[in-house]
mmCIF file with all atom_site columns, C-alpha atoms in Angstrom:
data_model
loop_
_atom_site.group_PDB
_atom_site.id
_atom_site.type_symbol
_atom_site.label_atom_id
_atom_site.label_alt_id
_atom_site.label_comp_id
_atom_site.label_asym_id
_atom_site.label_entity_id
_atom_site.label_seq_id
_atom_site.pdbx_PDB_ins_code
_atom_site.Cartn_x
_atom_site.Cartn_y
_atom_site.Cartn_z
_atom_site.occupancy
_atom_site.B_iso_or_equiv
_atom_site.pdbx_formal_charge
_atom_site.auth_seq_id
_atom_site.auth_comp_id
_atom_site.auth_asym_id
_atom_site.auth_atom_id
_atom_site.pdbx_PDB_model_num
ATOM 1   C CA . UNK A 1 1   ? 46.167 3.913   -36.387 1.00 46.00 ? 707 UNK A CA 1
ATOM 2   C CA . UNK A 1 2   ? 49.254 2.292   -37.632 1.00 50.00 ? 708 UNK A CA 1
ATOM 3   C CA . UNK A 1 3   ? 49.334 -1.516  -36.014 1.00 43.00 ? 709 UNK A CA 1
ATOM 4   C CA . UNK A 1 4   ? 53.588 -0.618  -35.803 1.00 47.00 ? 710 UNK A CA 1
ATOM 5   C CA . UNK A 1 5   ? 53.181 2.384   -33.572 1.00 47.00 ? 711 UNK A CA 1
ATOM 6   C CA . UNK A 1 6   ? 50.152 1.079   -31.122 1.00 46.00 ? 712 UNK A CA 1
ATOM 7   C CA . UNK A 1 7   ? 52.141 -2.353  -30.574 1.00 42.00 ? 713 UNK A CA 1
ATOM 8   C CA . UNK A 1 8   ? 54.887 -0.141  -29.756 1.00 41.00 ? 714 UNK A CA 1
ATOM 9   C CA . UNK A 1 9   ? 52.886 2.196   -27.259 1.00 45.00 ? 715 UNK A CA 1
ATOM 10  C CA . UNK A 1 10  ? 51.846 -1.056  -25.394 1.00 46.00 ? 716 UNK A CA 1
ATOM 11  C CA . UNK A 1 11  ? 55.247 -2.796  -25.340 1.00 45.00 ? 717 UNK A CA 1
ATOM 12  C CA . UNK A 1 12  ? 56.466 0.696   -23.550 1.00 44.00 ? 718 UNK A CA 1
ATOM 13  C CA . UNK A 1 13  ? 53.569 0.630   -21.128 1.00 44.00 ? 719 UNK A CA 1
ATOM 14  C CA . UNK A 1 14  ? 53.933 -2.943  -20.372 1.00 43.00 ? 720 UNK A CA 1
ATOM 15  C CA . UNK A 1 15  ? 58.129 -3.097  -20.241 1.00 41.00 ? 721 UNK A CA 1
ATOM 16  C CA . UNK A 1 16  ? 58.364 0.158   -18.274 1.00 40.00 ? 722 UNK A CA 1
ATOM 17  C CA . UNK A 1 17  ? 56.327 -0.801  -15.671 1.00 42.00 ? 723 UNK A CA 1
ATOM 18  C CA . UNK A 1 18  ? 58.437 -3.202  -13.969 1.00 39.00 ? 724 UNK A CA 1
ATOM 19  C CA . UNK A 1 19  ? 61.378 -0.992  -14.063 1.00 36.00 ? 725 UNK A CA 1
ATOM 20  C CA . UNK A 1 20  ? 59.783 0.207   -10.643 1.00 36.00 ? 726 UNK A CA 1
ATOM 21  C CA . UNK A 1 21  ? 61.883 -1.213  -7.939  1.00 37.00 ? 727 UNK A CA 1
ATOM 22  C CA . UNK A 1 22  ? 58.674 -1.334  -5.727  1.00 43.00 ? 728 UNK A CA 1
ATOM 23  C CA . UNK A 1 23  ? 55.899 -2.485  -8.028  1.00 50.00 ? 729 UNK A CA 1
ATOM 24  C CA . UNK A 1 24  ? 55.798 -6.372  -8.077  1.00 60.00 ? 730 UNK A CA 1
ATOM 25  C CA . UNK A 1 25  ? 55.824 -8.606  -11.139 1.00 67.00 ? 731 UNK A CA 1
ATOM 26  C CA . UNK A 1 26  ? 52.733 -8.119  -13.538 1.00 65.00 ? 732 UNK A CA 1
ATOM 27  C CA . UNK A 1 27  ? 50.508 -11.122 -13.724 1.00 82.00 ? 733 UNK A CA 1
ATOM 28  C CA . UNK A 1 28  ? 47.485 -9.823  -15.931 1.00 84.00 ? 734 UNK A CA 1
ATOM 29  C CA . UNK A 1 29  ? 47.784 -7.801  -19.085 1.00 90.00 ? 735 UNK A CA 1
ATOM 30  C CA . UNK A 1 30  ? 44.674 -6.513  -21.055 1.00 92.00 ? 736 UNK A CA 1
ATOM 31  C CA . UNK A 1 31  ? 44.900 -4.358  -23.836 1.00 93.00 ? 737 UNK A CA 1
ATOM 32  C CA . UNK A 1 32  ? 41.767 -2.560  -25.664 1.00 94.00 ? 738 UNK A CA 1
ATOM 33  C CA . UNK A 1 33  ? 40.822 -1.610  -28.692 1.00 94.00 ? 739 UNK A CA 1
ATOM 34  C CA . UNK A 1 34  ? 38.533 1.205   -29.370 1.00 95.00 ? 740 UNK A CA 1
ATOM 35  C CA . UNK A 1 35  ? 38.737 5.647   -28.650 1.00 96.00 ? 741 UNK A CA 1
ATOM 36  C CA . UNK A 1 36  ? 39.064 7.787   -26.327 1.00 97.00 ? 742 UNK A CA 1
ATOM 37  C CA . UNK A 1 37  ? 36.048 10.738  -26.186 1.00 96.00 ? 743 UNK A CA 1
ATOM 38  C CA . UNK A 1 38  ? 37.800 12.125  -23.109 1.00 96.00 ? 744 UNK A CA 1
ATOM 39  C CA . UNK A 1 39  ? 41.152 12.688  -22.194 1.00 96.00 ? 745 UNK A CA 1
ATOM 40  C CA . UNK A 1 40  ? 42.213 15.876  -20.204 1.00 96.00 ? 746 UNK A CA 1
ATOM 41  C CA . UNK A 1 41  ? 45.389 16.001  -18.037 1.00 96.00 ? 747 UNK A CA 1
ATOM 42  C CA . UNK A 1 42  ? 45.507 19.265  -15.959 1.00 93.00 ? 748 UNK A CA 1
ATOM 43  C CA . UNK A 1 43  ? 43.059 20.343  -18.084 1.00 92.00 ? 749 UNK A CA 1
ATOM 44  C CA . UNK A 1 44  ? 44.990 19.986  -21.319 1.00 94.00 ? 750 UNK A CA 1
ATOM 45  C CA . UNK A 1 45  ? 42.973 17.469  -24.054 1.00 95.00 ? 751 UNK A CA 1
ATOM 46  C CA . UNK A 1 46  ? 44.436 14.720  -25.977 1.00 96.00 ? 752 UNK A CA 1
ATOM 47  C CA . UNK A 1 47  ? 43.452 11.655  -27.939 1.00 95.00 ? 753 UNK A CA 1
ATOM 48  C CA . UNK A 1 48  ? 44.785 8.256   -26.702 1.00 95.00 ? 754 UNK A CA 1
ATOM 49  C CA . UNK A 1 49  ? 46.584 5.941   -29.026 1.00 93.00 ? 755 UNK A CA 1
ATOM 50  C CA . UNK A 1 50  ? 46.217 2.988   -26.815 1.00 93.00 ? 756 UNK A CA 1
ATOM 51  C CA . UNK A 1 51  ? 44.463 1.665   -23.316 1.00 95.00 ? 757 UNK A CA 1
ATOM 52  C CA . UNK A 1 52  ? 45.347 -1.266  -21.402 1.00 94.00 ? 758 UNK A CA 1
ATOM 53  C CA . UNK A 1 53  ? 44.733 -2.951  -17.761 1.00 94.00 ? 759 UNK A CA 1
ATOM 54  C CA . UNK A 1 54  ? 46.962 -4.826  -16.028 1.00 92.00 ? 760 UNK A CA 1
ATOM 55  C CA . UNK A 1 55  ? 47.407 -6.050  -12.292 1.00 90.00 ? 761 UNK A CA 1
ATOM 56  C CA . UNK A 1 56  ? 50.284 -7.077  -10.325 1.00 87.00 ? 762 UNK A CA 1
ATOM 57  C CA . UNK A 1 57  ? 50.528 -10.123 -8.457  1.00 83.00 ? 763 UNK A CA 1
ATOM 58  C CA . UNK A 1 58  ? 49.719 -8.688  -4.921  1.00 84.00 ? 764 UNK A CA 1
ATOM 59  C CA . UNK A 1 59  ? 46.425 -7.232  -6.617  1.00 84.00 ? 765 UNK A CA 1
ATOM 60  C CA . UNK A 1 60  ? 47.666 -3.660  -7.540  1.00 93.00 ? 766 UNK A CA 1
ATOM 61  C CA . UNK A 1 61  ? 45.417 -2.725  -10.405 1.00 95.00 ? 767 UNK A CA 1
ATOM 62  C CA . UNK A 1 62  ? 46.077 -0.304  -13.167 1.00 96.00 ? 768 UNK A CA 1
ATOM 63  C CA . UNK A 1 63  ? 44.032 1.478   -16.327 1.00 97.00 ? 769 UNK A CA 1
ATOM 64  C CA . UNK A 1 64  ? 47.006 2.764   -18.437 1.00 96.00 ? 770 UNK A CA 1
ATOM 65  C CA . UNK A 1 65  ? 46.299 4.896   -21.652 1.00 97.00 ? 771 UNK A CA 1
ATOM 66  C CA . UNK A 1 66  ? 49.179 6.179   -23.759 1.00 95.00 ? 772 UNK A CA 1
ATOM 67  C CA . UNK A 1 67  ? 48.504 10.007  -24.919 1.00 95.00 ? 773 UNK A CA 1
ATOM 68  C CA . UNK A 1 68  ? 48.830 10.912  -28.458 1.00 93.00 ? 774 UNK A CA 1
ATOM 69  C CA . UNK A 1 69  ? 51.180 13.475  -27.878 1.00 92.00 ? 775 UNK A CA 1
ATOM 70  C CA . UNK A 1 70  ? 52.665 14.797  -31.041 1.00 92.00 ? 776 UNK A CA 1
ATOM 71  C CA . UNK A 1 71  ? 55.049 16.775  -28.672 1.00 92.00 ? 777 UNK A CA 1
ATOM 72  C CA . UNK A 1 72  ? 55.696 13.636  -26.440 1.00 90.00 ? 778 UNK A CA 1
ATOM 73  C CA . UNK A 1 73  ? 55.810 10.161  -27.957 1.00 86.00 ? 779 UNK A CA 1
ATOM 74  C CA . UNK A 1 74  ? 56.767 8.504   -24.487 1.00 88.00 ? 780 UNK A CA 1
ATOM 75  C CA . UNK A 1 75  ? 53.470 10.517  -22.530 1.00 93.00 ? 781 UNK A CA 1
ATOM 76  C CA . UNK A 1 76  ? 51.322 7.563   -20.689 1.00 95.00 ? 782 UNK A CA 1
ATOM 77  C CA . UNK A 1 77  ? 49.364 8.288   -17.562 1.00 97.00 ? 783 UNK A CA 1
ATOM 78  C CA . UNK A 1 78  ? 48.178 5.046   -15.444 1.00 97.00 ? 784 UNK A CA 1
ATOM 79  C CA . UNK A 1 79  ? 45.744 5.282   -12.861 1.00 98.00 ? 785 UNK A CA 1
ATOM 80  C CA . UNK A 1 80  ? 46.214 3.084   -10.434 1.00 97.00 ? 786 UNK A CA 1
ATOM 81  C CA . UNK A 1 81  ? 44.465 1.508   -7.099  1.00 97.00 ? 787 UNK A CA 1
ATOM 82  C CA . UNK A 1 82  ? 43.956 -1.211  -4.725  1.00 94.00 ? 788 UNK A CA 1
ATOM 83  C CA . UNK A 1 83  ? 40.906 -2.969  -3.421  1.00 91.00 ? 789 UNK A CA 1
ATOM 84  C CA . UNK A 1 84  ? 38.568 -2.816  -7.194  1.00 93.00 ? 790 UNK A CA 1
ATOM 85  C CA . UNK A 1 85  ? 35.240 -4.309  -6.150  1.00 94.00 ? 791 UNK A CA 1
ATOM 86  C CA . UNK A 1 86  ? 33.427 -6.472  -9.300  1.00 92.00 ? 792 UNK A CA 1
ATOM 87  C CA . UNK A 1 87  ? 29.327 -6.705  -8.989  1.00 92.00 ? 793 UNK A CA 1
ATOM 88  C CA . UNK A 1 88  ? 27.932 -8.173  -11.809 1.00 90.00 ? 794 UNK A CA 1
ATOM 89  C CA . UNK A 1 89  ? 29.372 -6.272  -14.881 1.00 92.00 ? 795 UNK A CA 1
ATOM 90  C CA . UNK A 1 90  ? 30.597 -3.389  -13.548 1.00 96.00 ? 796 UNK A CA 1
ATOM 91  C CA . UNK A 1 91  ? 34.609 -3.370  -12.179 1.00 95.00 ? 797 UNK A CA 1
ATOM 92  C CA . UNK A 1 92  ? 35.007 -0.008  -9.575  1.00 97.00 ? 798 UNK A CA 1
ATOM 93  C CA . UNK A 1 93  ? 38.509 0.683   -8.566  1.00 97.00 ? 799 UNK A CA 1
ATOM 94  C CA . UNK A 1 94  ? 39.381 3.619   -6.044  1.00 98.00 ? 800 UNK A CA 1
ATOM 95  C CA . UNK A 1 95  ? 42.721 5.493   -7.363  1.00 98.00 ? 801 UNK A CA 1
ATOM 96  C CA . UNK A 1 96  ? 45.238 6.579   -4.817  1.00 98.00 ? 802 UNK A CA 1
ATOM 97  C CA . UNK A 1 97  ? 48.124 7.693   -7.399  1.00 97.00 ? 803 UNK A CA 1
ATOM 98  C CA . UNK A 1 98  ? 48.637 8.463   -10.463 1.00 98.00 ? 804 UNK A CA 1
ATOM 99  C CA . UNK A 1 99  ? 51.808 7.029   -11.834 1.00 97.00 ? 805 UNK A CA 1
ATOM 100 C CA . UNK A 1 100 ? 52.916 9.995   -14.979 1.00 96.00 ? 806 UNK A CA 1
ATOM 101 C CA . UNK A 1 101 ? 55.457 8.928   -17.957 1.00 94.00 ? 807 UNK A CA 1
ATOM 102 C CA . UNK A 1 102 ? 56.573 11.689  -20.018 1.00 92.00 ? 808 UNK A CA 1
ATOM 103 C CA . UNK A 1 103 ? 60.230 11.833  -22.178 1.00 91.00 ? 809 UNK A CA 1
ATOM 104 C CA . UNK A 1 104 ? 61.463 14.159  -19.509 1.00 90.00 ? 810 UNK A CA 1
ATOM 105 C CA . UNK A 1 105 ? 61.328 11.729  -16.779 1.00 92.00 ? 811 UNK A CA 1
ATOM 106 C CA . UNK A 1 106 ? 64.651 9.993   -15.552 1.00 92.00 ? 812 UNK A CA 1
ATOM 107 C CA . UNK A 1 107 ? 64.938 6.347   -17.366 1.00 88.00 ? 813 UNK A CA 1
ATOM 108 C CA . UNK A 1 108 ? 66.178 3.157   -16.099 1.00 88.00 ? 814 UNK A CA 1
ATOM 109 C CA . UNK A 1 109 ? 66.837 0.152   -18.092 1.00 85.00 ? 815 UNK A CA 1
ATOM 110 C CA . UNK A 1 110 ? 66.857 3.174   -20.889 1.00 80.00 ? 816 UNK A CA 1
ATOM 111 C CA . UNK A 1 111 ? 62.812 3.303   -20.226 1.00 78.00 ? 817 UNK A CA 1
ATOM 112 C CA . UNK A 1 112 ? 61.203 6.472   -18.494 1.00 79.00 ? 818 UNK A CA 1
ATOM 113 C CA . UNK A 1 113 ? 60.478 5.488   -14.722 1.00 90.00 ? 819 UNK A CA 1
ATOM 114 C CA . UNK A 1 114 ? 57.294 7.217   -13.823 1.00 94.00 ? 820 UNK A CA 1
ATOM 115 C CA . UNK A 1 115 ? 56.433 10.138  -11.644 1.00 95.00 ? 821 UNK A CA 1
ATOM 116 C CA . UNK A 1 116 ? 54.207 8.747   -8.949  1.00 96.00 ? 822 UNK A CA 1
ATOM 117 C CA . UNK A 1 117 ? 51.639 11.796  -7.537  1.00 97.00 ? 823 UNK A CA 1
ATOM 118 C CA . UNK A 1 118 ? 49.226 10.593  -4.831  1.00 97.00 ? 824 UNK A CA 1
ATOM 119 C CA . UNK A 1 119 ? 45.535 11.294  -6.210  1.00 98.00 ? 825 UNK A CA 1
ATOM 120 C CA . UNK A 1 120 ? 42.317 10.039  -5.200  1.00 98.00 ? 826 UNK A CA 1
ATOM 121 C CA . UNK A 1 121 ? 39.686 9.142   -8.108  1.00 98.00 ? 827 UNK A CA 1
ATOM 122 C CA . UNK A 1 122 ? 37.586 6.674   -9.350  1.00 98.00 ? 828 UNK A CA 1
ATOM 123 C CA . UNK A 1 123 ? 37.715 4.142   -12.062 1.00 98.00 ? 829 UNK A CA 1
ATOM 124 C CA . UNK A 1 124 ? 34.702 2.372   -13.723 1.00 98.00 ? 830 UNK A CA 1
ATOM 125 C CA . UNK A 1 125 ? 34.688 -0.431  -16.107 1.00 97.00 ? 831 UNK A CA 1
ATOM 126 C CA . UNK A 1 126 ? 31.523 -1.976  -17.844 1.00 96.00 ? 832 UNK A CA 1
ATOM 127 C CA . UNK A 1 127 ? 32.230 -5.310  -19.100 1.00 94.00 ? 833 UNK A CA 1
ATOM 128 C CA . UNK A 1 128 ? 34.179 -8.111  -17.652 1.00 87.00 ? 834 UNK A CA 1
ATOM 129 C CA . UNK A 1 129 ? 37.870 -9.356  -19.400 1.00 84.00 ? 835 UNK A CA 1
ATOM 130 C CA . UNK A 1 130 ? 36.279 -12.834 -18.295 1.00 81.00 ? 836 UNK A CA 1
ATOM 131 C CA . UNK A 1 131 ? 33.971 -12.706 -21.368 1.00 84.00 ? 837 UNK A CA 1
ATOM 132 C CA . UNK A 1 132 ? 36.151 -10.901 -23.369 1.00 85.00 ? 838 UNK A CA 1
ATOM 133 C CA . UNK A 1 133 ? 34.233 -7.204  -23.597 1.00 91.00 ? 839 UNK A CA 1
ATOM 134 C CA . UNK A 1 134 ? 34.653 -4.158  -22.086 1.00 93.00 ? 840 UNK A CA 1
ATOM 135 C CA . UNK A 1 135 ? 31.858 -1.655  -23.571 1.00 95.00 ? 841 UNK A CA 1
ATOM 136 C CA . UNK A 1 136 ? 33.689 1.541   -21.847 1.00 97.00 ? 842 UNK A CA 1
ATOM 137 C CA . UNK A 1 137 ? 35.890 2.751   -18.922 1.00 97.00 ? 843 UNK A CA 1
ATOM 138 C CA . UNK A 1 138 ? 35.707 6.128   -17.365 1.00 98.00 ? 844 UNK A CA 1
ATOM 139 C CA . UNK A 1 139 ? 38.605 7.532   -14.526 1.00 98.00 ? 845 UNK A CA 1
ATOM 140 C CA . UNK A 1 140 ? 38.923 10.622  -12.963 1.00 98.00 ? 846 UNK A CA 1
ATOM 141 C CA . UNK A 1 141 ? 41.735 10.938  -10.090 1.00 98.00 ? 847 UNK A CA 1
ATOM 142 C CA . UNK A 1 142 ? 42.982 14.649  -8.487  1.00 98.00 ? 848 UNK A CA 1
ATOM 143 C CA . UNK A 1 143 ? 46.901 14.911  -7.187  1.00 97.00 ? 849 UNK A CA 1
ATOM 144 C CA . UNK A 1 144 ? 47.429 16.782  -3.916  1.00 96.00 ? 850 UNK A CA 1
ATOM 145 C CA . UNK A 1 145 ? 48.436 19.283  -6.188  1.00 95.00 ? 851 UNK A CA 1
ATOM 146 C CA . UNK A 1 146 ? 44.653 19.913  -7.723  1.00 97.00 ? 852 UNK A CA 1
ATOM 147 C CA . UNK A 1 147 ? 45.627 18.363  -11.254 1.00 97.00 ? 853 UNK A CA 1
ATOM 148 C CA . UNK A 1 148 ? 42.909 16.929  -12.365 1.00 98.00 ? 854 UNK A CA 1
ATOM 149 C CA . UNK A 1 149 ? 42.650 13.431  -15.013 1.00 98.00 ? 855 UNK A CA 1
ATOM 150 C CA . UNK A 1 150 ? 40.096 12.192  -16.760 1.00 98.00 ? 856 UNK A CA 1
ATOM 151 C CA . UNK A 1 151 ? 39.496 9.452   -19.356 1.00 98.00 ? 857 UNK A CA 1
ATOM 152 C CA . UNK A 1 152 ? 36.614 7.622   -20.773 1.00 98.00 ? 858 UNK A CA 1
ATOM 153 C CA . UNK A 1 153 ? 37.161 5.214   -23.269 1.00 97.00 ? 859 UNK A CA 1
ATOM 154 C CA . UNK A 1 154 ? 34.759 3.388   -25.882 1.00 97.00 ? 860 UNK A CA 1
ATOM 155 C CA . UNK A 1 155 ? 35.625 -0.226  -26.541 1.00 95.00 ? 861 UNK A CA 1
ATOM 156 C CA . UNK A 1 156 ? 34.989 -0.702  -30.028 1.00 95.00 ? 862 UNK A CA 1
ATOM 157 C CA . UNK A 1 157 ? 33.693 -4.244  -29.718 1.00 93.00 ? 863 UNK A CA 1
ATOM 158 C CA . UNK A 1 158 ? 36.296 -5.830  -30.438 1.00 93.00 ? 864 UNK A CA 1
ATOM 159 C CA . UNK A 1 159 ? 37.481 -8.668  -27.872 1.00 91.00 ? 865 UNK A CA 1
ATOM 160 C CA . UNK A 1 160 ? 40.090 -7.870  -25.197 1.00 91.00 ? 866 UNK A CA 1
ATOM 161 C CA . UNK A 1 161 ? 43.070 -9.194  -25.859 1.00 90.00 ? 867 UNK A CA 1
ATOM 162 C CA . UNK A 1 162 ? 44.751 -10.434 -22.353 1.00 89.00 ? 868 UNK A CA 1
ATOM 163 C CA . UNK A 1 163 ? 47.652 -11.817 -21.561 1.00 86.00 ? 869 UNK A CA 1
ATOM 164 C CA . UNK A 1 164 ? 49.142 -13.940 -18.253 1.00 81.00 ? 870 UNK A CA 1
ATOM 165 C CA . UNK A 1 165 ? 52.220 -13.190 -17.625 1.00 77.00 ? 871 UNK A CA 1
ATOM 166 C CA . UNK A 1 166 ? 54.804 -15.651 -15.880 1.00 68.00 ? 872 UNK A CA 1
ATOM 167 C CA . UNK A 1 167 ? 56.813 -14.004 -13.415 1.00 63.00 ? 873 UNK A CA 1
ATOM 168 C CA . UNK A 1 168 ? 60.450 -15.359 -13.840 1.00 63.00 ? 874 UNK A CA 1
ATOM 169 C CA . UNK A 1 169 ? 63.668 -14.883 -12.061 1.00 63.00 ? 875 UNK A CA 1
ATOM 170 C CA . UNK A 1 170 ? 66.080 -12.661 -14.182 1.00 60.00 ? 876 UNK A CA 1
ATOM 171 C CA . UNK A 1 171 ? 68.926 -14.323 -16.371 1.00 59.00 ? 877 UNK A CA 1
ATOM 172 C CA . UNK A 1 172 ? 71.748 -12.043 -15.802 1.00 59.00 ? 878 UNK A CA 1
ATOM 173 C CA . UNK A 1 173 ? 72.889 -11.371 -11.993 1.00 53.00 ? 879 UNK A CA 1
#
């Protein structure tokens, strides 16, 4: 994959994010390298161009993996939860929505601002970004609406590469 276009699917995930009014500042940023043997939304397959974590500073967490989308260069879906639970090497975090970027949606800031469907689901990470390696994450998540998502990822063993991000207060009032 072309290093121009997968820096560029990450700097959408991670600069659209906090154009929701509601979602906090992120404070943890984790982006993986590796593919994608899964990806179905509403039953519809894809290939992911990039997957990354992050978590906001009241402890929202989310597993965000930008489709490749040939008809859709803007299509990322994030599934996202509170209350993960770590136990040794293994991360679980319940999903409650599904937050859905397309280049349909409205934009703010001239960046899409997601569609947020309640879902419930699972996410499952082996690894730990303490050590630097995640070996795989799988998610699956329903809306109230029966659409059904579903990734699992394979790192390719390559370290994480995370990021802390200082909250700041904005320069133009």
């Amino acid at each position: 994959m072309n290093l121009r276009r997968q820096l560029l699917a990450i700097a959408t995930v991670f600069l659209a994010t906090p154009a929701l009014a509601e979602d906090p500042a992120t404070v943890a940023f984790a982006k993986m390298s590796g593919k994608c043997s899964t990806l179905r939304v509403a039953g519809r397959g894809f290939s992911c161009r990039a997957v990354s974590f992050y978590q906001t500073e009241i402890g929202r967490a989310n597993f965000t993996i930008v489709l490749d989308d040939p008809a859709d260069s803007r299509h990322i879906i994030t599934f996202s939860g509170d209350n993960g639970r770590r136990q040794d090497n293994v991360y679980e975090l319940p999903v409650d929505r599904m937050l859905l970027k397309s280049k349909d949606r409205p934009k703010m800031d001239g960046l899409p601002v997601p569609a947020i469907e309640t879902s419930t689901g699972m996410c499952r990470q082996l690894g730990s970004f303490v050590s630097g390696q995640i070996s795989s994450i799988a998610c699956h998540a329903t809306d109230q609406s029966g659409r059904t998502y579903e990734v699992e990822f394979e790192s390719d063993g390559s370290p994480v590469q995370m990021y802390r991000v200082r909250p700041s207060r904005p320069t133009i009032q």
